[in-house]
Amino acid sequence: MARIGFIGLGNMGLPMAQNLIKAGHQVEGVDVNGEAVKKLVAAGGASAGTHKIAAARADVVITMLPAGQHVRDVYLGPGGIIENANEGTLLIDCSTIDVESARVVAAAAQERGLMMLDAPVSGGVGGAIAGTLTFMVGGDADVLEQAKPVFSAMGRNIFHAGTDGAGQVAKVCNNQLLAVLMIGTAESLALGVANGLDPRVLSEIMRRSSGGNWALEVYNPWPGVMENAPATRGYEGGFLTSLMVKDLGLAQEAALVSGNSTPMGSLATSLYRLLLRQGFGDKDFSVVQKLFDH
């Protein structure tokens, strides 16, 4: 079992760290929120105090941070992880960040003889709690093979996307598609209901027809259609609109760098930014349904 330093014990990071403890790993946590650290300690973990201390004592360091700048600061800044980790330490960044930051940090880690993977996740808070996350991993395939016991304690699906930064590319491609299909589902449901159809009946028809998709299967945006979907709970919980806006922005950045045309992604970005301006940033991203209400 590994000695793991876990930096970033937010809504995703804390349950991921708790699952590592359940799997028998020794976990030392770091977070600016003292209450989150207390919860980790209550689950059998320990407090490292700072990411410098966590890095110096760990076999594996995992980070789950809000944005690229946070990742750069924690890894590359004074007293950072790369400066203080012992040679041969495995570094795993599960944050969703820009591709350039992921590649810069990986290059710096490798210069110091450290192994580095970028491994953003899909599955939301529910997946983090249940230990059923999907990991999209960028980096060396042999390093990923070594890291699989750690990933397996937190998730069900582990994909090797390619070289450094490839996990981040896969993540933003997935979430751009997720946004587009959610918007299309919400738009079609609103059209059907406006023309006299029951949203439950229409959802089932589309689910079993060529329009079937993940939203219709497990995450219907129309309130009351699915008992456990955020839409039925006033769009509370789930994957926040503010985070979808962030990920769509990262997809647009990637498209700018590669010169890709992403008209659907661009429109999705505009619509979700509109929701953010309307005050829905702390609601689940399926709240896009409200844009099509009469």
PDB file of C-alpha atoms in Angstrom:
ATOM      1  CA  MET A   1       0.000   0.000   0.000  1.00  0.00           C
ATOM      2  CA  ALA A   2       1.251   3.471  -0.846  1.00  0.00           C
ATOM      3  CA  ARG A   3       1.840   6.557   1.259  1.00  0.00           C
ATOM      4  CA  ILE A   4      -0.195   9.195  -0.577  1.00  0.00           C
ATOM      5  CA  GLY A   5      -0.224  12.966  -0.275  1.00  0.00           C
ATOM      6  CA  PHE A   6      -3.569  14.318  -1.476  1.00  0.00           C
ATOM      7  CA  ILE A   7      -3.769  18.063  -2.186  1.00  0.00           C
ATOM      8  CA  GLY A   8      -7.234  19.492  -2.762  1.00  0.00           C
ATOM      9  CA  LEU A   9     -10.003  18.010  -0.613  1.00  0.00           C
ATOM     10  CA  GLY A  10     -13.010  19.643  -2.232  1.00  0.00           C
ATOM     11  CA  ASN A  11     -16.276  18.064  -3.381  1.00  0.00           C
ATOM     12  CA  MET A  12     -14.360  15.641  -5.597  1.00  0.00           C
ATOM     13  CA  GLY A  13     -11.011  15.344  -3.841  1.00  0.00           C
ATOM     14  CA  LEU A  14     -12.288  14.428  -0.384  1.00  0.00           C
ATOM     15  CA  PRO A  15     -14.314  11.347  -1.385  1.00  0.00           C
ATOM     16  CA  MET A  16     -11.492  10.251  -3.704  1.00  0.00           C
ATOM     17  CA  ALA A  17      -9.054  10.453  -0.789  1.00  0.00           C
ATOM     18  CA  GLN A  18     -11.492   8.624   1.472  1.00  0.00           C
ATOM     19  CA  ASN A  19     -11.725   5.769  -1.031  1.00  0.00           C
ATOM     20  CA  LEU A  20      -7.944   5.511  -1.053  1.00  0.00           C
ATOM     21  CA  ILE A  21      -8.058   5.105   2.732  1.00  0.00           C
ATOM     22  CA  LYS A  22     -10.730   2.407   2.396  1.00  0.00           C
ATOM     23  CA  ALA A  23      -8.421   0.561  -0.013  1.00  0.00           C
ATOM     24  CA  GLY A  24      -5.708   0.501   2.659  1.00  0.00           C
ATOM     25  CA  HIS A  25      -3.468   3.361   1.539  1.00  0.00           C
ATOM     26  CA  GLN A  26      -1.977   5.843   4.014  1.00  0.00           C
ATOM     27  CA  VAL A  27      -3.308   9.260   3.021  1.00  0.00           C
ATOM     28  CA  GLU A  28      -2.109  12.663   4.220  1.00  0.00           C
ATOM     29  CA  GLY A  29      -4.319  15.519   3.074  1.00  0.00           C
ATOM     30  CA  VAL A  30      -3.851  19.241   2.425  1.00  0.00           C
ATOM     31  CA  ASP A  31      -6.553  21.813   1.816  1.00  0.00           C
ATOM     32  CA  VAL A  32      -7.175  25.494   2.552  1.00  0.00           C
ATOM     33  CA  ASN A  33     -10.465  24.401   4.133  1.00  0.00           C
ATOM     34  CA  GLY A  34      -9.688  23.036   7.591  1.00  0.00           C
ATOM     35  CA  GLU A  35     -13.074  21.334   7.843  1.00  0.00           C
ATOM     36  CA  ALA A  36     -12.293  19.184   4.817  1.00  0.00           C
ATOM     37  CA  VAL A  37      -9.013  18.090   6.407  1.00  0.00           C
ATOM     38  CA  LYS A  38     -10.888  17.197   9.619  1.00  0.00           C
ATOM     39  CA  LYS A  39     -13.238  14.982   7.607  1.00  0.00           C
ATOM     40  CA  LEU A  40     -10.278  13.211   6.063  1.00  0.00           C
ATOM     41  CA  VAL A  41      -8.736  12.628   9.498  1.00  0.00           C
ATOM     42  CA  ALA A  42     -12.076  11.313  10.774  1.00  0.00           C
ATOM     43  CA  ALA A  43     -12.055   8.807   7.896  1.00  0.00           C
ATOM     44  CA  GLY A  44      -8.647   7.491   8.958  1.00  0.00           C
ATOM     45  CA  GLY A  45      -6.324   9.856   7.118  1.00  0.00           C
ATOM     46  CA  ALA A  46      -3.911  12.451   8.442  1.00  0.00           C
ATOM     47  CA  SER A  47      -3.143  16.127   7.940  1.00  0.00           C
ATOM     48  CA  ALA A  48       0.146  16.964   6.231  1.00  0.00           C
ATOM     49  CA  GLY A  49      -0.159  20.679   6.978  1.00  0.00           C
ATOM     50  CA  THR A  50       1.369  21.881   3.693  1.00  0.00           C
ATOM     51  CA  HIS A  51       1.846  20.493   0.212  1.00  0.00           C
ATOM     52  CA  LYS A  52       5.613  20.802   0.753  1.00  0.00           C
ATOM     53  CA  ILE A  53       5.461  18.376   3.671  1.00  0.00           C
ATOM     54  CA  ALA A  54       3.032  16.073   1.852  1.00  0.00           C
ATOM     55  CA  ALA A  55       5.333  15.874  -1.184  1.00  0.00           C
ATOM     56  CA  ALA A  56       8.437  15.158   0.872  1.00  0.00           C
ATOM     57  CA  ARG A  57       6.812  12.204   2.684  1.00  0.00           C
ATOM     58  CA  ALA A  58       4.803  10.597  -0.120  1.00  0.00           C
ATOM     59  CA  ASP A  59       5.320   7.755  -2.575  1.00  0.00           C
ATOM     60  CA  VAL A  60       2.429   9.193  -4.592  1.00  0.00           C
ATOM     61  CA  VAL A  61       1.113  12.759  -4.734  1.00  0.00           C
ATOM     62  CA  ILE A  62      -2.385  13.401  -6.100  1.00  0.00           C
ATOM     63  CA  THR A  63      -3.757  16.871  -6.775  1.00  0.00           C
ATOM     64  CA  MET A  64      -7.339  17.931  -7.446  1.00  0.00           C
ATOM     65  CA  LEU A  65      -7.288  21.709  -7.909  1.00  0.00           C
ATOM     66  CA  PRO A  66      -9.593  24.323  -9.508  1.00  0.00           C
ATOM     67  CA  ALA A  67      -7.526  25.662 -12.439  1.00  0.00           C
ATOM     68  CA  GLY A  68      -4.227  25.635 -14.285  1.00  0.00           C
ATOM     69  CA  GLN A  69      -2.734  28.491 -12.296  1.00  0.00           C
ATOM     70  CA  HIS A  70      -3.347  26.632  -9.033  1.00  0.00           C
ATOM     71  CA  VAL A  71      -1.637  23.557 -10.467  1.00  0.00           C
ATOM     72  CA  ARG A  72       1.367  25.576 -11.650  1.00  0.00           C
ATOM     73  CA  ASP A  73       1.672  27.273  -8.259  1.00  0.00           C
ATOM     74  CA  VAL A  74       1.453  24.069  -6.231  1.00  0.00           C
ATOM     75  CA  TYR A  75       3.834  22.090  -8.450  1.00  0.00           C
ATOM     76  CA  LEU A  76       6.265  24.746  -9.684  1.00  0.00           C
ATOM     77  CA  GLY A  77       6.134  27.516  -7.075  1.00  0.00           C
ATOM     78  CA  PRO A  78       8.471  28.061  -4.113  1.00  0.00           C
ATOM     79  CA  GLY A  79       8.078  25.153  -1.711  1.00  0.00           C
ATOM     80  CA  GLY A  80       6.251  23.302  -4.473  1.00  0.00           C
ATOM     81  CA  ILE A  81       5.718  19.612  -5.032  1.00  0.00           C
ATOM     82  CA  ILE A  82       8.377  19.170  -7.713  1.00  0.00           C
ATOM     83  CA  GLU A  83      11.007  20.919  -5.604  1.00  0.00           C
ATOM     84  CA  ASN A  84      10.315  18.754  -2.555  1.00  0.00           C
ATOM     85  CA  ALA A  85       9.268  15.331  -3.826  1.00  0.00           C
ATOM     86  CA  ASN A  86      11.828  12.548  -3.672  1.00  0.00           C
ATOM     87  CA  GLU A  87      13.193  11.116  -6.909  1.00  0.00           C
ATOM     88  CA  GLY A  88      10.928   8.357  -8.201  1.00  0.00           C
ATOM     89  CA  THR A  89       7.767   9.800  -6.645  1.00  0.00           C
ATOM     90  CA  LEU A  90       4.630   9.356  -8.734  1.00  0.00           C
ATOM     91  CA  LEU A  91       2.686  12.584  -9.334  1.00  0.00           C
ATOM     92  CA  ILE A  92      -0.939  12.450 -10.517  1.00  0.00           C
ATOM     93  CA  ASP A  93      -2.876  15.612 -11.332  1.00  0.00           C
ATOM     94  CA  CYS A  94      -6.615  14.926 -11.485  1.00  0.00           C
ATOM     95  CA  SER A  95      -7.538  18.591 -12.004  1.00  0.00           C
ATOM     96  CA  THR A  96      -9.216  19.705 -15.242  1.00  0.00           C
ATOM     97  CA  ILE A  97      -6.882  22.366 -16.623  1.00  0.00           C
ATOM     98  CA  ASP A  98      -5.479  23.787 -19.849  1.00  0.00           C
ATOM     99  CA  VAL A  99      -3.299  21.464 -21.896  1.00  0.00           C
ATOM    100  CA  GLU A 100      -0.266  23.776 -21.851  1.00  0.00           C
ATOM    101  CA  SER A 101      -0.135  23.874 -18.046  1.00  0.00           C
ATOM    102  CA  ALA A 102      -0.335  20.074 -17.905  1.00  0.00           C
ATOM    103  CA  ARG A 103       2.588  19.732 -20.325  1.00  0.00           C
ATOM    104  CA  VAL A 104       4.733  22.370 -18.611  1.00  0.00           C
ATOM    105  CA  VAL A 105       4.306  20.720 -15.202  1.00  0.00           C
ATOM    106  CA  ALA A 106       4.984  17.244 -16.611  1.00  0.00           C
ATOM    107  CA  ALA A 107       8.206  18.419 -18.272  1.00  0.00           C
ATOM    108  CA  ALA A 108       9.408  20.020 -15.035  1.00  0.00           C
ATOM    109  CA  ALA A 109       8.623  16.839 -13.094  1.00  0.00           C
ATOM    110  CA  GLN A 110      10.492  14.620 -15.523  1.00  0.00           C
ATOM    111  CA  GLU A 111      13.559  16.888 -15.354  1.00  0.00           C
ATOM    112  CA  ARG A 112      13.749  16.068 -11.631  1.00  0.00           C
ATOM    113  CA  GLY A 113      13.360  12.328 -12.112  1.00  0.00           C
ATOM    114  CA  LEU A 114       9.693  12.279 -11.098  1.00  0.00           C
ATOM    115  CA  MET A 115       6.922  10.343 -12.811  1.00  0.00           C
ATOM    116  CA  MET A 116       3.901  12.466 -13.829  1.00  0.00           C
ATOM    117  CA  LEU A 117       0.437  11.728 -15.176  1.00  0.00           C
ATOM    118  CA  ASP A 118      -2.394  14.105 -16.002  1.00  0.00           C
ATOM    119  CA  ALA A 119      -5.604  12.278 -15.157  1.00  0.00           C
ATOM    120  CA  PRO A 120      -8.779  14.376 -15.194  1.00  0.00           C
ATOM    121  CA  VAL A 121     -11.941  12.562 -14.210  1.00  0.00           C
ATOM    122  CA  SER A 122     -15.521  12.100 -15.311  1.00  0.00           C
ATOM    123  CA  GLY A 123     -18.370  10.863 -13.145  1.00  0.00           C
ATOM    124  CA  GLY A 124     -19.104  13.798 -10.855  1.00  0.00           C
ATOM    125  CA  VAL A 125     -19.405  13.858  -7.092  1.00  0.00           C
ATOM    126  CA  GLY A 126     -21.575  10.725  -7.143  1.00  0.00           C
ATOM    127  CA  GLY A 127     -18.853   8.814  -8.971  1.00  0.00           C
ATOM    128  CA  ALA A 128     -16.209  10.132  -6.599  1.00  0.00           C
ATOM    129  CA  ILE A 129     -18.184   8.919  -3.584  1.00  0.00           C
ATOM    130  CA  ALA A 130     -18.998   5.529  -5.137  1.00  0.00           C
ATOM    131  CA  GLY A 131     -15.476   4.999  -6.436  1.00  0.00           C
ATOM    132  CA  THR A 132     -16.713   4.640 -10.022  1.00  0.00           C
ATOM    133  CA  LEU A 133     -14.909   7.538 -11.702  1.00  0.00           C
ATOM    134  CA  THR A 134     -13.515   7.427 -15.216  1.00  0.00           C
ATOM    135  CA  PHE A 135      -9.885   8.552 -15.532  1.00  0.00           C
ATOM    136  CA  MET A 136      -8.572   9.964 -18.826  1.00  0.00           C
ATOM    137  CA  VAL A 137      -4.825   9.666 -18.486  1.00  0.00           C
ATOM    138  CA  GLY A 138      -1.993  11.394 -20.299  1.00  0.00           C
ATOM    139  CA  GLY A 139       1.630  10.325 -19.871  1.00  0.00           C
ATOM    140  CA  ASP A 140       3.858   7.289 -20.203  1.00  0.00           C
ATOM    141  CA  ALA A 141       2.014   3.963 -20.531  1.00  0.00           C
ATOM    142  CA  ASP A 142       4.458   2.183 -18.215  1.00  0.00           C
ATOM    143  CA  VAL A 143       3.918   4.804 -15.515  1.00  0.00           C
ATOM    144  CA  LEU A 144       0.165   4.378 -15.869  1.00  0.00           C
ATOM    145  CA  GLU A 145       0.579   0.637 -15.395  1.00  0.00           C
ATOM    146  CA  GLN A 146       2.374   1.290 -12.094  1.00  0.00           C
ATOM    147  CA  ALA A 147      -0.347   3.719 -11.037  1.00  0.00           C
ATOM    148  CA  LYS A 148      -3.319   1.441 -11.762  1.00  0.00           C
ATOM    149  CA  PRO A 149      -3.725   0.173  -8.170  1.00  0.00           C
ATOM    150  CA  VAL A 150      -4.107   3.793  -7.042  1.00  0.00           C
ATOM    151  CA  PHE A 151      -6.576   4.654  -9.807  1.00  0.00           C
ATOM    152  CA  SER A 152      -8.559   1.450  -9.189  1.00  0.00           C
ATOM    153  CA  ALA A 153      -9.251   2.521  -5.608  1.00  0.00           C
ATOM    154  CA  MET A 154     -11.017   5.626  -6.911  1.00  0.00           C
ATOM    155  CA  GLY A 155     -12.518   4.637 -10.237  1.00  0.00           C
ATOM    156  CA  ARG A 156     -13.880   1.965 -12.514  1.00  0.00           C
ATOM    157  CA  ASN A 157     -12.625   3.018 -15.963  1.00  0.00           C
ATOM    158  CA  ILE A 158      -9.007   3.954 -16.689  1.00  0.00           C
ATOM    159  CA  PHE A 159      -8.135   5.069 -20.222  1.00  0.00           C
ATOM    160  CA  HIS A 160      -4.699   5.880 -21.569  1.00  0.00           C
ATOM    161  CA  ALA A 161      -5.398   8.841 -23.856  1.00  0.00           C
ATOM    162  CA  GLY A 162      -1.806   9.392 -25.005  1.00  0.00           C
ATOM    163  CA  THR A 163       1.248  11.440 -24.072  1.00  0.00           C
ATOM    164  CA  ASP A 164       1.523  14.327 -21.586  1.00  0.00           C
ATOM    165  CA  GLY A 165      -1.565  16.542 -21.725  1.00  0.00           C
ATOM    166  CA  ALA A 166      -3.651  14.002 -23.645  1.00  0.00           C
ATOM    167  CA  GLY A 167      -5.883  13.359 -20.635  1.00  0.00           C
ATOM    168  CA  GLN A 168      -6.811  17.040 -20.577  1.00  0.00           C
ATOM    169  CA  VAL A 169      -7.589  17.018 -24.302  1.00  0.00           C
ATOM    170  CA  ALA A 170      -9.849  13.980 -23.894  1.00  0.00           C
ATOM    171  CA  LYS A 171     -11.641  15.583 -20.947  1.00  0.00           C
ATOM    172  CA  VAL A 172     -12.521  18.828 -22.741  1.00  0.00           C
ATOM    173  CA  CYS A 173     -13.622  16.932 -25.874  1.00  0.00           C
ATOM    174  CA  ASN A 174     -15.927  14.792 -23.729  1.00  0.00           C
ATOM    175  CA  ASN A 175     -17.411  17.733 -21.849  1.00  0.00           C
ATOM    176  CA  GLN A 176     -17.923  19.783 -24.988  1.00  0.00           C
ATOM    177  CA  LEU A 177     -19.941  16.883 -26.418  1.00  0.00           C
ATOM    178  CA  LEU A 178     -21.790  16.515 -23.107  1.00  0.00           C
ATOM    179  CA  ALA A 179     -22.838  20.165 -23.206  1.00  0.00           C
ATOM    180  CA  VAL A 180     -23.978  19.953 -26.818  1.00  0.00           C
ATOM    181  CA  LEU A 181     -26.079  16.826 -26.266  1.00  0.00           C
ATOM    182  CA  MET A 182     -27.645  18.269 -23.103  1.00  0.00           C
ATOM    183  CA  ILE A 183     -28.640  21.443 -24.947  1.00  0.00           C
ATOM    184  CA  GLY A 184     -30.107  19.424 -27.827  1.00  0.00           C
ATOM    185  CA  THR A 185     -32.046  17.207 -25.421  1.00  0.00           C
ATOM    186  CA  ALA A 186     -33.466  20.193 -23.520  1.00  0.00           C
ATOM    187  CA  GLU A 187     -34.419  21.974 -26.739  1.00  0.00           C
ATOM    188  CA  SER A 188     -36.214  18.905 -28.129  1.00  0.00           C
ATOM    189  CA  LEU A 189     -38.088  18.242 -24.881  1.00  0.00           C
ATOM    190  CA  ALA A 190     -39.295  21.840 -24.783  1.00  0.00           C
ATOM    191  CA  LEU A 191     -40.467  21.591 -28.402  1.00  0.00           C
ATOM    192  CA  GLY A 192     -42.384  18.388 -27.745  1.00  0.00           C
ATOM    193  CA  VAL A 193     -44.063  19.631 -24.565  1.00  0.00           C
ATOM    194  CA  ALA A 194     -45.052  22.907 -26.268  1.00  0.00           C
ATOM    195  CA  ASN A 195     -46.796  20.817 -28.900  1.00  0.00           C
ATOM    196  CA  GLY A 196     -48.747  18.700 -26.435  1.00  0.00           C
ATOM    197  CA  LEU A 197     -46.486  15.737 -25.659  1.00  0.00           C
ATOM    198  CA  ASP A 198     -45.907  14.311 -22.193  1.00  0.00           C
ATOM    199  CA  PRO A 199     -42.206  14.804 -21.347  1.00  0.00           C
ATOM    200  CA  ARG A 200     -41.974  11.267 -19.925  1.00  0.00           C
ATOM    201  CA  VAL A 201     -43.425   9.704 -23.061  1.00  0.00           C
ATOM    202  CA  LEU A 202     -41.292  11.822 -25.385  1.00  0.00           C
ATOM    203  CA  SER A 203     -38.163  11.062 -23.363  1.00  0.00           C
ATOM    204  CA  GLU A 204     -38.776   7.334 -23.652  1.00  0.00           C
ATOM    205  CA  ILE A 205     -39.464   7.564 -27.394  1.00  0.00           C
ATOM    206  CA  MET A 206     -36.252   9.495 -28.023  1.00  0.00           C
ATOM    207  CA  ARG A 207     -34.257   7.303 -25.641  1.00  0.00           C
ATOM    208  CA  ARG A 208     -35.144   4.193 -27.639  1.00  0.00           C
ATOM    209  CA  SER A 209     -34.773   5.881 -31.022  1.00  0.00           C
ATOM    210  CA  SER A 210     -31.887   7.379 -32.984  1.00  0.00           C
ATOM    211  CA  GLY A 211     -31.889  10.436 -30.719  1.00  0.00           C
ATOM    212  CA  GLY A 212     -30.983   8.344 -27.671  1.00  0.00           C
ATOM    213  CA  ASN A 213     -28.135   9.718 -25.570  1.00  0.00           C
ATOM    214  CA  TRP A 214     -26.643   9.771 -22.053  1.00  0.00           C
ATOM    215  CA  ALA A 215     -28.888  12.601 -20.839  1.00  0.00           C
ATOM    216  CA  LEU A 216     -32.005  10.665 -21.775  1.00  0.00           C
ATOM    217  CA  GLU A 217     -30.606   7.502 -20.202  1.00  0.00           C
ATOM    218  CA  VAL A 218     -29.565   8.805 -16.786  1.00  0.00           C
ATOM    219  CA  TYR A 219     -29.706  12.614 -16.535  1.00  0.00           C
ATOM    220  CA  ASN A 220     -32.951  13.916 -18.006  1.00  0.00           C
ATOM    221  CA  PRO A 221     -33.109  17.748 -17.807  1.00  0.00           C
ATOM    222  CA  TRP A 222     -36.923  17.932 -17.551  1.00  0.00           C
ATOM    223  CA  PRO A 223     -38.115  18.129 -13.911  1.00  0.00           C
ATOM    224  CA  GLY A 224     -39.987  15.079 -12.661  1.00  0.00           C
ATOM    225  CA  VAL A 225     -39.045  12.703 -15.468  1.00  0.00           C
ATOM    226  CA  MET A 226     -36.232  11.006 -13.532  1.00  0.00           C
ATOM    227  CA  GLU A 227     -36.486  10.694  -9.773  1.00  0.00           C
ATOM    228  CA  ASN A 228     -32.750  10.878  -9.099  1.00  0.00           C
ATOM    229  CA  ALA A 229     -31.775  13.467 -11.701  1.00  0.00           C
ATOM    230  CA  PRO A 230     -30.775  16.972 -10.510  1.00  0.00           C
ATOM    231  CA  ALA A 231     -33.663  18.466 -12.537  1.00  0.00           C
ATOM    232  CA  THR A 232     -36.111  16.835 -10.114  1.00  0.00           C
ATOM    233  CA  ARG A 233     -34.267  18.363  -7.151  1.00  0.00           C
ATOM    234  CA  GLY A 234     -34.456  21.922  -8.405  1.00  0.00           C
ATOM    235  CA  TYR A 235     -31.210  21.396 -10.321  1.00  0.00           C
ATOM    236  CA  GLU A 236     -29.290  21.084  -7.044  1.00  0.00           C
ATOM    237  CA  GLY A 237     -26.106  19.027  -6.829  1.00  0.00           C
ATOM    238  CA  GLY A 238     -24.524  17.328  -9.786  1.00  0.00           C
ATOM    239  CA  PHE A 239     -22.090  19.055 -12.152  1.00  0.00           C
ATOM    240  CA  LEU A 240     -22.266  22.803 -11.659  1.00  0.00           C
ATOM    241  CA  THR A 241     -22.959  25.170 -14.541  1.00  0.00           C
ATOM    242  CA  SER A 242     -19.929  27.236 -13.493  1.00  0.00           C
ATOM    243  CA  LEU A 243     -17.704  24.180 -13.984  1.00  0.00           C
ATOM    244  CA  MET A 244     -19.234  23.448 -17.379  1.00  0.00           C
ATOM    245  CA  VAL A 245     -18.464  27.038 -18.417  1.00  0.00           C
ATOM    246  CA  LYS A 246     -14.863  26.508 -17.300  1.00  0.00           C
ATOM    247  CA  ASP A 247     -14.505  23.263 -19.266  1.00  0.00           C
ATOM    248  CA  LEU A 248     -16.100  24.725 -22.397  1.00  0.00           C
ATOM    249  CA  GLY A 249     -13.668  27.617 -22.149  1.00  0.00           C
ATOM    250  CA  LEU A 250     -10.784  25.138 -22.024  1.00  0.00           C
ATOM    251  CA  ALA A 251     -12.177  23.400 -25.120  1.00  0.00           C
ATOM    252  CA  GLN A 252     -12.313  26.720 -26.939  1.00  0.00           C
ATOM    253  CA  GLU A 253      -8.709  27.434 -25.917  1.00  0.00           C
ATOM    254  CA  ALA A 254      -7.625  24.053 -27.292  1.00  0.00           C
ATOM    255  CA  ALA A 255      -9.490  24.712 -30.550  1.00  0.00           C
ATOM    256  CA  LEU A 256      -7.775  28.085 -30.904  1.00  0.00           C
ATOM    257  CA  VAL A 257      -4.344  26.486 -30.486  1.00  0.00           C
ATOM    258  CA  SER A 258      -5.028  23.698 -33.011  1.00  0.00           C
ATOM    259  CA  GLY A 259      -7.002  25.888 -35.425  1.00  0.00           C
ATOM    260  CA  ASN A 260     -10.137  23.758 -35.222  1.00  0.00           C
ATOM    261  CA  SER A 261     -13.583  25.045 -36.078  1.00  0.00           C
ATOM    262  CA  THR A 262     -16.012  24.203 -33.241  1.00  0.00           C
ATOM    263  CA  PRO A 263     -19.327  25.902 -34.081  1.00  0.00           C
ATOM    264  CA  MET A 264     -21.392  23.677 -31.795  1.00  0.00           C
ATOM    265  CA  GLY A 265     -18.885  24.032 -28.960  1.00  0.00           C
ATOM    266  CA  SER A 266     -18.821  27.798 -29.441  1.00  0.00           C
ATOM    267  CA  LEU A 267     -22.615  28.011 -29.286  1.00  0.00           C
ATOM    268  CA  ALA A 268     -22.708  25.769 -26.221  1.00  0.00           C
ATOM    269  CA  THR A 269     -20.155  28.029 -24.550  1.00  0.00           C
ATOM    270  CA  SER A 270     -22.298  31.103 -25.260  1.00  0.00           C
ATOM    271  CA  LEU A 271     -25.459  29.466 -23.911  1.00  0.00           C
ATOM    272  CA  TYR A 272     -23.800  28.289 -20.708  1.00  0.00           C
ATOM    273  CA  ARG A 273     -22.219  31.696 -20.170  1.00  0.00           C
ATOM    274  CA  LEU A 274     -25.714  33.143 -20.511  1.00  0.00           C
ATOM    275  CA  LEU A 275     -26.909  30.798 -17.752  1.00  0.00           C
ATOM    276  CA  LEU A 276     -24.000  31.955 -15.612  1.00  0.00           C
ATOM    277  CA  ARG A 277     -25.010  35.611 -16.097  1.00  0.00           C
ATOM    278  CA  GLN A 278     -28.585  34.699 -15.185  1.00  0.00           C
ATOM    279  CA  GLY A 279     -27.415  33.427 -11.798  1.00  0.00           C
ATOM    280  CA  PHE A 280     -27.451  29.661 -12.420  1.00  0.00           C
ATOM    281  CA  GLY A 281     -23.741  29.067 -11.841  1.00  0.00           C
ATOM    282  CA  ASP A 282     -24.343  26.995  -8.704  1.00  0.00           C
ATOM    283  CA  LYS A 283     -27.024  24.832 -10.350  1.00  0.00           C
ATOM    284  CA  ASP A 284     -26.476  21.579 -12.225  1.00  0.00           C
ATOM    285  CA  PHE A 285     -25.655  22.076 -15.897  1.00  0.00           C
ATOM    286  CA  SER A 286     -28.949  20.444 -16.937  1.00  0.00           C
ATOM    287  CA  VAL A 287     -30.547  23.744 -15.849  1.00  0.00           C
ATOM    288  CA  VAL A 288     -29.985  24.707 -19.500  1.00  0.00           C
ATOM    289  CA  GLN A 289     -33.564  23.420 -19.834  1.00  0.00           C
ATOM    290  CA  LYS A 290     -34.704  26.786 -18.448  1.00  0.00           C
ATOM    291  CA  LEU A 291     -33.406  28.592 -21.532  1.00  0.00           C
ATOM    292  CA  PHE A 292     -36.131  26.877 -23.522  1.00  0.00           C
ATOM    293  CA  ASP A 293     -39.009  27.470 -21.089  1.00  0.00           C
ATOM    294  CA  HIS A 294     -41.910  29.543 -22.385  1.00  0.00           C
TER     295      HIS A 294
END
